[in-house]
Amino acid sequence: MIENPNQNETKRYTVTAALPYTNGPIHIGHLAGVYVPSDIYARYLRLQGKDVAFICGSDEHGVAISMKAKKEGITPQQVIDKYDGIIRQSFIDFGISFDNYSRTSSAIHHKTASEFFKKLYDNGDFIEETTEQLYDAKADQFLADRFVTGTCPKCDNPEAYGDQCEKCGSTLNATDLINPKSTITGETPILKATKHWFLPLNRYETFLREWILEGHKNDWKPNVYGQVKSWIDAGLEPRAVTRDLDWGIDVPVAGAEGKKLYVWFDAPIGYISSTKEWAAREGKDWEPYWKDANTKLVHFIGKDNIVFHCIIFPAMLKAEGSYILPDNVPANEFLNLEGNKLSTSKNWAVWLHEYLLDFPEKQDSLRYALTANAPETKDNDFTWKDFQARNNNELAAIFGNFINRVVVLTHKYYNGIVPTPNGFSEVDEQTLAELKAYPAVISSSIERYRFREALGELMNVARLGNKYLADEEPWKMIKENPERVQTQMYVALQIASALAVLSEPFLPFTSAKLCNILNIKVNNWNLEFKNWNLTKPGHQIGQAEILFAQIEDAEIQKQIDKLEATKTANQVENAKAEPQKEIITFEDFAKIDLRIGTIIEAEKMPKANKLLVLKVDTGIDVRTIVSGIAEHFTPEEVIGKRVTVLVNLAPRALRGVESEGMLLLTNTAEGKLVFVNPDAEGVINGAMIS
C-alpha cells in the first residue's frame, strides 16, 4: 500500500465514478449523486492542465442482473448488452466526459479481478469457512442476498432484502432476516452448508481507524466520516468474497467449482481494469495512476456505497499492498423525486433517455438544477416546478439575459467587433478586479467538493455582468458619450468570455455555444488571469442565439401528469385487500337488512363539499339518505343509479338532515369510489340480499 500524496506534489489524478448496474437505465438520482459532480471535478482539473484519468464502466455481475434476466425472460448477457448501450448513450448525451467507460464482463476485467483474488488467496489473506446459507429447495439453488426478502431485524420493515434494508439503510446478511422468503419461488428457504472465502475485515480495524478516523477527520465529508465511524466502532467482521451463483467471475482456485466472486469484491476492481483498458488504448502506463504516491485518487459515489469504498475496498488494497488509497470519497446523499424516494422497480424516476425526448438540447438545464439542488450533505428533493424556476428565473433571466444583451449591443454599436477601451473608470477597475477573483473562489469550492457552492459563485459572475450593464446603461450613454461606451462594452465582453471558461465544468453545452458566439476557445482555467483577455479589441464575435429557452407550464404539467400516472399504476399493482375483521355469528349477520334501491333525486348539501342528499326508492319506502360521495359523483350522475342500501341502520342527523340508511360502496385501486350494485335484469327495488 502506498501512502497518500502531499497535495502540492500531485502529478496526476485518478477520478472514479461508481459503476452503474446494467439492470436498468440511468435516472436523475444517479446523475445528481455521482456523475455530474465527478464530471465537474474532472473537467475542472483538465482546464487546469492536470493529468486526469476519469474512469467508469458498467457493473455487469451480481444478482441484480440475474433478477432482471429472470423477470424479462432473457439471458443475463442480453440484459447487460441492452442496458450498457442505453447507459453509455445517456452519459454521452449529458456530457459526462469519461476518459474510459468499460464493462466488468470484459476479458481484461475478468483477468484483473481473478489475479487480484489469487494474490490475496496465495498470501493467506482469506479465511476459508463452511457456513450455512439460505437455500431454496424447490428451485434447487442457494439464494444470493437479493433473492431473499423478509423482515428487517432492526426496523421491522417486512420487505427488506438479504443484503440491505432500504427503509432504514442497514447492511444485512440474508440469514439475519426474520421470516425470509425466496423471491424465486416464494418458498421459505432452508439452511444448507456451503464453503466460501471471507475477507477478515476485523484485521484491518486498526489500520482503518488510523487512516480514516484520525487521518481524515478534517477533510472528509461529515456524512461519509460519520457512517465509517459507526461501522468501525460497531466492530468489523469477516465478509464473504465468494457466492454460489451462476453469473459472474469464476473463483480461480481449486475446490471452488460453481462459485463466483461476490459482486462487491469484483466491482471496485473494475476501476483498475478500466484504467488498464484506457492506458492500453492511449499508449500509457496504467500503474502510476494506481500505484504512485504522487497520484490523487478520488471516488465519487452515493451514500449506499460508502462502506464498500471506505472500508472494504481500502482493506482489499491494503491486503494487496502495492496500491494507493483514496485521498477522498465525497459521497452524496440521496435525491428524492416530488417528495418520494426514487425507485427503479416502481418506475418512480426521471429517466435520462426519456428526459431528452421531452426537453431536447436542455441537458445543461438539468445539470444546473441537479447541481444547484445537489444532496451533498443531506437528502434533497427534485420537483419539476423547481426545475422550471431554476431554468427560467436563473439560467434564462440571469445568465442568458446578460450574454444576449452583450452580444446584441456589440453588433448594434460595432458590427460585432470588440471595441478598444478608452481608459478605465473606478467602476470598471473594481468590476474587473472582482471578475479576476472569481476563478480562485470557484476553484476553492470545487477543490473542497462543494459543487453547489461553486455553481452559485459562477452565477454570481453573471450577476456581476447584469449589474454592471444595469448601472452603466450603455444604451443611454451611446448618444452623449460613445467613447465611454467602448470601455463599457469591452468590460462586459470580458465578463462574457470569463463565463465561457468558468461555466465549462458545470454547463459544457452552454460553454460550447458561448464560445461559438464569442468566437473563442476555452483551453485553460488560468487563476492568474494572464491569458483571460480572450476577446481582444478588434476581435470579431458571432451572432446572438438563445442559450436557455423558457420552459412553459404545459411542459411541466406533462411531467407531473406522467408521475401521477405512475403513482396510480403502482397503487393498482400493489393494491392489497384489507385484513379480515373480527369473526361474527350468523345471528349477527341476520340482523343486517340489505335491500336493492334506486336513487330518484339528488342534490348537494349546502356548505358541505363531500355530502349529497339523496332520495332513494328502497322498495319498501322512499327515504332520505345523506352520503359522502360528492367529491366522486355529481348529483346528475347518480340519479337513476341502482344501489345496495342498508335500510335498518339507526337514523342519524347530518347538518340538520336526518339520514335513514347507508349506501354500500367500495374503492378501486386508484382510490375511486364505485357503487356495490346489482346489474342483472329482473331484480326489483326492495329485493333482499342474503
mmCIF file of C-alpha atoms in Angstrom, residues 494 497-498 500-501 518-524 531-536 539:
data_model
loop_
_atom_site.group_PDB
_atom_site.id
_atom_site.type_symbol
_atom_site.label_atom_id
_atom_site.label_comp_id
_atom_site.label_asym_id
_atom_site.label_seq_id
_atom_site.Cartn_x
_atom_site.Cartn_y
_atom_site.Cartn_z
ATOM 1 C CA GLN A 494 -14.529 40.251 -20.697
ATOM 2 C CA SER A 497 -15.650 35.445 -22.064
ATOM 3 C CA ALA A 498 -14.929 34.602 -18.408
ATOM 4 C CA ALA A 500 -17.450 30.818 -21.246
ATOM 5 C CA VAL A 501 -14.449 29.426 -19.363
ATOM 6 C CA LEU A 518 -17.857 34.817 -28.947
ATOM 7 C CA ASN A 519 -15.638 33.057 -31.493
ATOM 8 C CA ILE A 520 -13.148 31.931 -28.819
ATOM 9 C CA LYS A 521 -11.722 28.673 -27.480
ATOM 10 C CA VAL A 522 -11.770 27.502 -23.874
ATOM 11 C CA ASN A 523 -8.474 25.778 -23.183
ATOM 12 C CA ASN A 524 -7.406 26.712 -19.667
ATOM 13 C CA ASN A 531 -4.462 34.881 -20.636
ATOM 14 C CA TRP A 532 -8.051 35.804 -19.996
ATOM 15 C CA ASN A 533 -8.125 38.634 -22.491
ATOM 16 C CA LEU A 534 -9.923 36.239 -24.818
ATOM 17 C CA THR A 535 -11.901 38.906 -26.614
ATOM 18 C CA LYS A 536 -9.228 41.423 -27.582
ATOM 19 C CA HIS A 539 -11.877 40.534 -32.354
#
